[in-house]
Amino acid sequence: NAGVTQTPKFQVLKTGQSMTLQCAQDMNHNSMYWYRQDPGMGLRLIYYSASEGTTDKGEVPNGYNVSRLNKREFSLRLESAAPSQTSVYFCASSEQPYEQYFGPGTRLTVT
Amino acid sequence: DQQVKQNSPSLSVQEGRISILNCDYTNSMFDYFLWYKKYPAEGPTFLISISSIKDKNEDGRFTVFLNKSAKHLSLHIVPSQPGDSAVYFCAASAYGNKLVFGAGTILRVKS
């Protein structure tokens, strides 16, 4: 039982490049989330998916797109990376609306 | 405007003593509060929660207190252990809605 897995663990991009962060969960949860963590800012919600086939914007969605591929997988795409997107990205899943289970994170640097 | 505030960026406590982490919120619609713990290079993990109908919830060494009139909650860890050294995030939700996180407090427990 792996819980929530994320790939890659680390990534360095040049400004303007694109990439997709992958997330998968094996707990059969309906809801999945993408957060970014920045120093002094806590965890801020980028996008979430309440159930398979639905996605909604969170607090900081600009510059990102998401895909809920199936119940297990929820990907985050940066179409044209900017230095302001340098951050640690966490994926989470939950069944109940409160207790979320987090992946280990992806550390992204945009130069 | 930050709806969930953790005003102490860091806290240092001697092993065996009590650690008190504080959190303030501004949104009176919040009805559920959680604490998450995060070690370096790992995702946050759920620690303890409290509903707004209660003023205290205890789980082993961890107790969360809620003061609704002051819009304040606190996490008490007694006794503190070196393994408790981590970043602690306070989070809140309104009626099963998305979690809103505070900026986090770094706890260091000295042996």
PDB file of C-alpha atoms in Angstrom:
ATOM      1  CA  ASN A   1       0.000   0.000   0.000  1.00  0.00           C
ATOM      2  CA  ALA A   2       2.016   2.996  -1.293  1.00  0.00           C
ATOM      3  CA  GLY A   3      -0.525   5.731  -0.396  1.00  0.00           C
ATOM      4  CA  VAL A   4       0.103   8.809  -2.547  1.00  0.00           C
ATOM      5  CA  THR A   5       3.042   8.732  -4.965  1.00  0.00           C
ATOM      6  CA  GLN A   6       4.471  11.649  -6.957  1.00  0.00           C
ATOM      7  CA  THR A   7       6.939  11.814  -9.825  1.00  0.00           C
ATOM      8  CA  PRO A   8       9.446  13.267 -10.312  1.00  0.00           C
ATOM      9  CA  LYS A   9      10.991  14.061  -6.911  1.00  0.00           C
ATOM     10  CA  PHE A  10      13.149  16.870  -8.312  1.00  0.00           C
ATOM     11  CA  GLN A  11      13.049  18.885 -11.529  1.00  0.00           C
ATOM     12  CA  VAL A  12      14.916  21.863 -12.938  1.00  0.00           C
ATOM     13  CA  LEU A  13      13.308  23.733 -15.824  1.00  0.00           C
ATOM     14  CA  LYS A  14      14.291  26.738 -17.890  1.00  0.00           C
ATOM     15  CA  THR A  15      11.810  29.604 -18.202  1.00  0.00           C
ATOM     16  CA  GLY A  16       9.246  28.777 -20.880  1.00  0.00           C
ATOM     17  CA  GLN A  17       9.643  25.010 -20.740  1.00  0.00           C
ATOM     18  CA  SER A  18       6.686  22.784 -19.977  1.00  0.00           C
ATOM     19  CA  MET A  19       6.308  19.741 -17.768  1.00  0.00           C
ATOM     20  CA  THR A  20       3.736  17.522 -16.102  1.00  0.00           C
ATOM     21  CA  LEU A  21       3.829  16.441 -12.491  1.00  0.00           C
ATOM     22  CA  GLN A  22       2.274  13.043 -11.916  1.00  0.00           C
ATOM     23  CA  CYS A  23       0.317  11.895  -8.888  1.00  0.00           C
ATOM     24  CA  ALA A  24      -1.336   8.577  -8.102  1.00  0.00           C
ATOM     25  CA  GLN A  25      -3.135   7.204  -5.048  1.00  0.00           C
ATOM     26  CA  ASP A  26      -4.086   3.640  -4.204  1.00  0.00           C
ATOM     27  CA  MET A  27      -6.556   4.349  -1.389  1.00  0.00           C
ATOM     28  CA  ASN A  28      -9.618   4.546  -3.657  1.00  0.00           C
ATOM     29  CA  HIS A  29     -10.232   8.159  -2.599  1.00  0.00           C
ATOM     30  CA  ASN A  30     -12.652  10.300  -4.558  1.00  0.00           C
ATOM     31  CA  SER A  31     -10.981  13.658  -3.970  1.00  0.00           C
ATOM     32  CA  MET A  32      -7.499  14.738  -5.027  1.00  0.00           C
ATOM     33  CA  TYR A  33      -5.610  18.005  -4.623  1.00  0.00           C
ATOM     34  CA  TRP A  34      -2.524  19.879  -5.789  1.00  0.00           C
ATOM     35  CA  TYR A  35      -0.787  22.309  -3.421  1.00  0.00           C
ATOM     36  CA  ARG A  36       2.350  24.394  -3.559  1.00  0.00           C
ATOM     37  CA  GLN A  37       4.442  25.193  -0.516  1.00  0.00           C
ATOM     38  CA  ASP A  38       6.515  28.360  -0.372  1.00  0.00           C
ATOM     39  CA  PRO A  39       8.487  29.750   2.588  1.00  0.00           C
ATOM     40  CA  GLY A  40       6.247  31.775   4.897  1.00  0.00           C
ATOM     41  CA  MET A  41       3.151  30.961   2.835  1.00  0.00           C
ATOM     42  CA  GLY A  42       2.122  27.545   4.045  1.00  0.00           C
ATOM     43  CA  LEU A  43       0.315  25.217   1.659  1.00  0.00           C
ATOM     44  CA  ARG A  44      -1.768  26.900  -1.024  1.00  0.00           C
ATOM     45  CA  LEU A  45      -4.308  25.008  -3.079  1.00  0.00           C
ATOM     46  CA  ILE A  46      -3.735  25.138  -6.842  1.00  0.00           C
ATOM     47  CA  TYR A  47      -6.473  22.840  -8.161  1.00  0.00           C
ATOM     48  CA  TYR A  48      -8.606  20.060  -6.794  1.00  0.00           C
ATOM     49  CA  SER A  49     -10.828  17.304  -8.075  1.00  0.00           C
ATOM     50  CA  ALA A  50     -13.796  16.327  -5.927  1.00  0.00           C
ATOM     51  CA  SER A  51     -14.432  13.222  -8.001  1.00  0.00           C
ATOM     52  CA  GLU A  52     -13.365  11.531 -11.214  1.00  0.00           C
ATOM     53  CA  GLY A  53     -14.222  13.754 -14.161  1.00  0.00           C
ATOM     54  CA  THR A  54     -14.392  17.030 -12.245  1.00  0.00           C
ATOM     55  CA  THR A  55     -11.757  19.669 -11.526  1.00  0.00           C
ATOM     56  CA  ASP A  56     -11.953  23.086  -9.862  1.00  0.00           C
ATOM     57  CA  LYS A  57      -9.635  26.006  -9.288  1.00  0.00           C
ATOM     58  CA  GLY A  58      -8.116  26.620  -5.907  1.00  0.00           C
ATOM     59  CA  GLU A  59      -6.434  29.701  -4.503  1.00  0.00           C
ATOM     60  CA  VAL A  60      -3.523  29.989  -6.982  1.00  0.00           C
ATOM     61  CA  PRO A  61      -4.496  28.331 -10.326  1.00  0.00           C
ATOM     62  CA  ASN A  62      -2.854  30.768 -12.774  1.00  0.00           C
ATOM     63  CA  GLY A  63      -0.169  29.162 -14.925  1.00  0.00           C
ATOM     64  CA  TYR A  64      -1.323  25.604 -14.231  1.00  0.00           C
ATOM     65  CA  ASN A  65      -3.658  23.034 -15.736  1.00  0.00           C
ATOM     66  CA  VAL A  66      -4.800  19.696 -14.345  1.00  0.00           C
ATOM     67  CA  SER A  67      -6.183  16.418 -15.579  1.00  0.00           C
ATOM     68  CA  ARG A  68      -8.030  13.828 -13.537  1.00  0.00           C
ATOM     69  CA  LEU A  69      -7.095  10.880 -15.723  1.00  0.00           C
ATOM     70  CA  ASN A  70      -9.048   8.324 -13.688  1.00  0.00           C
ATOM     71  CA  LYS A  71      -9.901   7.781 -10.040  1.00  0.00           C
ATOM     72  CA  ARG A  72      -6.263   7.016  -9.171  1.00  0.00           C
ATOM     73  CA  GLU A  73      -4.364   9.683 -11.111  1.00  0.00           C
ATOM     74  CA  PHE A  74      -4.332  13.482 -11.026  1.00  0.00           C
ATOM     75  CA  SER A  75      -1.681  15.351 -13.013  1.00  0.00           C
ATOM     76  CA  LEU A  76      -0.536  18.980 -12.860  1.00  0.00           C
ATOM     77  CA  ARG A  77       0.833  20.672 -15.979  1.00  0.00           C
ATOM     78  CA  LEU A  78       2.937  23.795 -16.310  1.00  0.00           C
ATOM     79  CA  GLU A  79       2.607  24.948 -19.919  1.00  0.00           C
ATOM     80  CA  SER A  80       5.251  27.688 -19.808  1.00  0.00           C
ATOM     81  CA  ALA A  81       7.245  27.631 -16.598  1.00  0.00           C
ATOM     82  CA  ALA A  82       8.171  30.887 -14.850  1.00  0.00           C
ATOM     83  CA  PRO A  83      10.632  31.528 -11.995  1.00  0.00           C
ATOM     84  CA  SER A  84       7.641  32.376  -9.766  1.00  0.00           C
ATOM     85  CA  GLN A  85       6.617  28.713 -10.049  1.00  0.00           C
ATOM     86  CA  THR A  86       9.743  27.577  -8.235  1.00  0.00           C
ATOM     87  CA  SER A  87       8.255  25.733  -5.285  1.00  0.00           C
ATOM     88  CA  VAL A  88       7.609  22.390  -3.652  1.00  0.00           C
ATOM     89  CA  TYR A  89       4.470  20.765  -5.034  1.00  0.00           C
ATOM     90  CA  PHE A  90       2.368  18.333  -3.034  1.00  0.00           C
ATOM     91  CA  CYS A  91      -0.426  16.095  -4.195  1.00  0.00           C
ATOM     92  CA  ALA A  92      -3.014  14.866  -1.685  1.00  0.00           C
ATOM     93  CA  SER A  93      -6.084  12.680  -1.652  1.00  0.00           C
ATOM     94  CA  SER A  94      -9.003  12.202   0.709  1.00  0.00           C
ATOM     95  CA  GLU A  95     -12.269  10.394   1.112  1.00  0.00           C
ATOM     96  CA  GLN A  96     -13.742  12.591   3.783  1.00  0.00           C
ATOM     97  CA  PRO A  97     -13.523  16.335   3.193  1.00  0.00           C
ATOM     98  CA  TYR A  98     -11.076  16.915   6.019  1.00  0.00           C
ATOM     99  CA  GLU A  99      -8.285  14.402   6.522  1.00  0.00           C
ATOM    100  CA  GLN A 100      -6.029  14.503   3.489  1.00  0.00           C
ATOM    101  CA  TYR A 101      -3.142  12.166   2.738  1.00  0.00           C
ATOM    102  CA  PHE A 102      -0.116  13.795   1.117  1.00  0.00           C
ATOM    103  CA  GLY A 103       2.545  12.546  -1.250  1.00  0.00           C
ATOM    104  CA  PRO A 104       6.274  13.160  -0.646  1.00  0.00           C
ATOM    105  CA  GLY A 105       6.409  16.246  -2.873  1.00  0.00           C
ATOM    106  CA  THR A 106       8.175  17.436  -6.029  1.00  0.00           C
ATOM    107  CA  ARG A 107      10.833  20.111  -5.675  1.00  0.00           C
ATOM    108  CA  LEU A 108      10.734  22.274  -8.810  1.00  0.00           C
ATOM    109  CA  THR A 109      13.250  24.971  -9.715  1.00  0.00           C
ATOM    110  CA  VAL A 110      12.661  27.262 -12.690  1.00  0.00           C
ATOM    111  CA  THR A 111      15.701  29.228 -13.840  1.00  0.00           C
TER     112      THR A 111
ATOM    113  CA  ASP B   1      -5.708  38.169   3.476  1.00  0.00           C
ATOM    114  CA  GLN B   2      -4.606  35.116   5.441  1.00  0.00           C
ATOM    115  CA  GLN B   3      -7.612  33.447   7.039  1.00  0.00           C
ATOM    116  CA  VAL B   4      -5.441  31.105   9.128  1.00  0.00           C
ATOM    117  CA  LYS B   5      -2.424  32.608  10.867  1.00  0.00           C
ATOM    118  CA  GLN B   6       0.435  31.012  12.727  1.00  0.00           C
ATOM    119  CA  ASN B   7       2.268  34.013  14.088  1.00  0.00           C
ATOM    120  CA  SER B   8       5.265  32.158  15.509  1.00  0.00           C
ATOM    121  CA  PRO B   9       7.584  31.001  12.727  1.00  0.00           C
ATOM    122  CA  SER B  10       9.575  28.867  15.173  1.00  0.00           C
ATOM    123  CA  LEU B  11       9.572  27.485  18.691  1.00  0.00           C
ATOM    124  CA  SER B  12      12.339  25.836  20.706  1.00  0.00           C
ATOM    125  CA  VAL B  13      11.525  23.599  23.689  1.00  0.00           C
ATOM    126  CA  GLN B  14      13.523  21.366  26.008  1.00  0.00           C
ATOM    127  CA  GLU B  15      12.843  17.638  25.864  1.00  0.00           C
ATOM    128  CA  GLY B  16      10.230  16.592  28.432  1.00  0.00           C
ATOM    129  CA  ARG B  17       8.637  20.033  28.647  1.00  0.00           C
ATOM    130  CA  ILE B  18       5.380  21.194  27.076  1.00  0.00           C
ATOM    131  CA  SER B  19       5.248  22.569  23.530  1.00  0.00           C
ATOM    132  CA  ILE B  20       2.395  24.969  22.748  1.00  0.00           C
ATOM    133  CA  LEU B  21       1.760  25.893  19.131  1.00  0.00           C
ATOM    134  CA  ASN B  22      -0.792  28.579  18.390  1.00  0.00           C
ATOM    135  CA  CYS B  23      -3.102  29.352  15.498  1.00  0.00           C
ATOM    136  CA  ASP B  24      -5.585  32.185  14.898  1.00  0.00           C
ATOM    137  CA  TYR B  25      -8.320  32.370  12.283  1.00  0.00           C
ATOM    138  CA  THR B  26     -10.523  35.105  10.939  1.00  0.00           C
ATOM    139  CA  ASN B  27     -13.323  33.241   9.143  1.00  0.00           C
ATOM    140  CA  SER B  28     -16.205  32.569  11.549  1.00  0.00           C
ATOM    141  CA  MET B  29     -17.604  29.994   9.101  1.00  0.00           C
ATOM    142  CA  PHE B  30     -14.774  27.556   9.847  1.00  0.00           C
ATOM    143  CA  ASP B  31     -16.226  24.562  11.672  1.00  0.00           C
ATOM    144  CA  TYR B  32     -13.401  22.032  11.589  1.00  0.00           C
ATOM    145  CA  PHE B  33      -9.733  22.434  12.444  1.00  0.00           C
ATOM    146  CA  LEU B  34      -6.753  20.167  11.898  1.00  0.00           C
ATOM    147  CA  TRP B  35      -3.067  20.010  12.704  1.00  0.00           C
ATOM    148  CA  TYR B  36      -0.565  18.472  10.315  1.00  0.00           C
ATOM    149  CA  LYS B  37       3.069  17.607  10.991  1.00  0.00           C
ATOM    150  CA  LYS B  38       5.773  17.725   8.343  1.00  0.00           C
ATOM    151  CA  TYR B  39       9.295  16.356   8.401  1.00  0.00           C
ATOM    152  CA  PRO B  40      11.909  17.581   5.866  1.00  0.00           C
ATOM    153  CA  ALA B  41      11.626  15.997   2.408  1.00  0.00           C
ATOM    154  CA  GLU B  42       8.291  14.373   3.308  1.00  0.00           C
ATOM    155  CA  GLY B  43       4.661  15.299   2.799  1.00  0.00           C
ATOM    156  CA  PRO B  44       2.528  16.584   5.683  1.00  0.00           C
ATOM    157  CA  THR B  45       0.806  13.950   7.808  1.00  0.00           C
ATOM    158  CA  PHE B  46      -2.434  14.373   9.720  1.00  0.00           C
ATOM    159  CA  LEU B  47      -1.945  14.695  13.473  1.00  0.00           C
ATOM    160  CA  ILE B  48      -5.149  15.652  15.246  1.00  0.00           C
ATOM    161  CA  SER B  49      -8.396  17.504  14.578  1.00  0.00           C
ATOM    162  CA  ILE B  50     -11.276  19.182  16.381  1.00  0.00           C
ATOM    163  CA  SER B  51     -14.834  20.077  15.467  1.00  0.00           C
ATOM    164  CA  SER B  52     -16.229  23.482  16.381  1.00  0.00           C
ATOM    165  CA  ILE B  53     -18.776  21.820  18.668  1.00  0.00           C
ATOM    166  CA  LYS B  54     -15.939  20.813  20.994  1.00  0.00           C
ATOM    167  CA  ASP B  55     -13.365  22.845  22.874  1.00  0.00           C
ATOM    168  CA  LYS B  56     -10.807  20.085  23.455  1.00  0.00           C
ATOM    169  CA  ASN B  57      -9.629  16.916  21.777  1.00  0.00           C
ATOM    170  CA  GLU B  58      -6.897  14.661  23.128  1.00  0.00           C
ATOM    171  CA  ASP B  59      -4.863  11.916  21.497  1.00  0.00           C
ATOM    172  CA  GLY B  60      -2.013  10.575  23.585  1.00  0.00           C
ATOM    173  CA  ARG B  61       0.584  13.306  24.072  1.00  0.00           C
ATOM    174  CA  PHE B  62      -1.272  15.676  21.750  1.00  0.00           C
ATOM    175  CA  THR B  63      -4.180  17.910  22.783  1.00  0.00           C
ATOM    176  CA  VAL B  64      -5.882  20.550  20.685  1.00  0.00           C
ATOM    177  CA  PHE B  65      -7.840  23.348  22.352  1.00  0.00           C
ATOM    178  CA  LEU B  66     -10.362  25.537  20.553  1.00  0.00           C
ATOM    179  CA  ASN B  67     -11.533  28.951  21.767  1.00  0.00           C
ATOM    180  CA  LYS B  68     -14.252  29.986  19.341  1.00  0.00           C
ATOM    181  CA  SER B  69     -14.909  33.379  20.880  1.00  0.00           C
ATOM    182  CA  ALA B  70     -11.242  34.305  20.434  1.00  0.00           C
ATOM    183  CA  LYS B  71     -10.989  32.466  17.091  1.00  0.00           C
ATOM    184  CA  HIS B  72      -7.921  30.741  18.441  1.00  0.00           C
ATOM    185  CA  LEU B  73      -6.699  27.173  18.670  1.00  0.00           C
ATOM    186  CA  SER B  74      -3.611  25.664  20.151  1.00  0.00           C
ATOM    187  CA  LEU B  75      -1.775  22.346  20.023  1.00  0.00           C
ATOM    188  CA  HIS B  76      -0.167  21.096  23.225  1.00  0.00           C
ATOM    189  CA  ILE B  77       2.476  18.373  23.139  1.00  0.00           C
ATOM    190  CA  VAL B  78       3.302  16.861  26.526  1.00  0.00           C
ATOM    191  CA  PRO B  79       5.970  15.678  27.087  1.00  0.00           C
ATOM    192  CA  SER B  80       7.883  16.930  24.066  1.00  0.00           C
ATOM    193  CA  GLN B  81      10.319  14.498  22.447  1.00  0.00           C
ATOM    194  CA  PRO B  82      13.173  15.103  19.976  1.00  0.00           C
ATOM    195  CA  GLY B  83      11.190  13.167  17.349  1.00  0.00           C
ATOM    196  CA  ASP B  84       8.506  15.865  17.557  1.00  0.00           C
ATOM    197  CA  SER B  85      10.878  18.319  15.867  1.00  0.00           C
ATOM    198  CA  ALA B  86       9.081  19.197  12.632  1.00  0.00           C
ATOM    199  CA  VAL B  87       6.983  21.877  10.955  1.00  0.00           C
ATOM    200  CA  TYR B  88       3.411  22.024  12.265  1.00  0.00           C
ATOM    201  CA  PHE B  89       0.627  23.372  10.062  1.00  0.00           C
ATOM    202  CA  CYS B  90      -2.762  24.472  11.318  1.00  0.00           C
ATOM    203  CA  ALA B  91      -5.635  24.069   8.840  1.00  0.00           C
ATOM    204  CA  ALA B  92      -9.331  24.924   8.835  1.00  0.00           C
ATOM    205  CA  SER B  93     -12.395  24.075   6.798  1.00  0.00           C
ATOM    206  CA  ALA B  94     -15.891  25.523   6.455  1.00  0.00           C
ATOM    207  CA  TYR B  95     -18.695  22.940   6.072  1.00  0.00           C
ATOM    208  CA  GLY B  96     -16.561  20.293   4.415  1.00  0.00           C
ATOM    209  CA  ASN B  97     -15.031  22.724   2.005  1.00  0.00           C
ATOM    210  CA  LYS B  98     -11.385  23.015   0.991  1.00  0.00           C
ATOM    211  CA  LEU B  99      -8.726  23.186   3.694  1.00  0.00           C
ATOM    212  CA  VAL B 100      -7.047  26.540   4.355  1.00  0.00           C
ATOM    213  CA  PHE B 101      -3.550  26.206   5.823  1.00  0.00           C
ATOM    214  CA  GLY B 102      -1.470  28.470   8.002  1.00  0.00           C
ATOM    215  CA  ALA B 103       2.171  29.265   7.202  1.00  0.00           C
ATOM    216  CA  GLY B 104       3.517  26.704   9.682  1.00  0.00           C
ATOM    217  CA  THR B 105       5.600  26.751  12.860  1.00  0.00           C
ATOM    218  CA  ILE B 106       8.988  25.044  13.104  1.00  0.00           C
ATOM    219  CA  LEU B 107       9.269  23.165  16.392  1.00  0.00           C
ATOM    220  CA  ARG B 108      12.696  22.200  17.698  1.00  0.00           C
ATOM    221  CA  VAL B 109      12.856  19.924  20.711  1.00  0.00           C
ATOM    222  CA  LYS B 110      16.285  19.993  22.324  1.00  0.00           C
ATOM    223  CA  SER B 111      17.622  16.932  24.140  1.00  0.00           C
TER     224      SER B 111
END
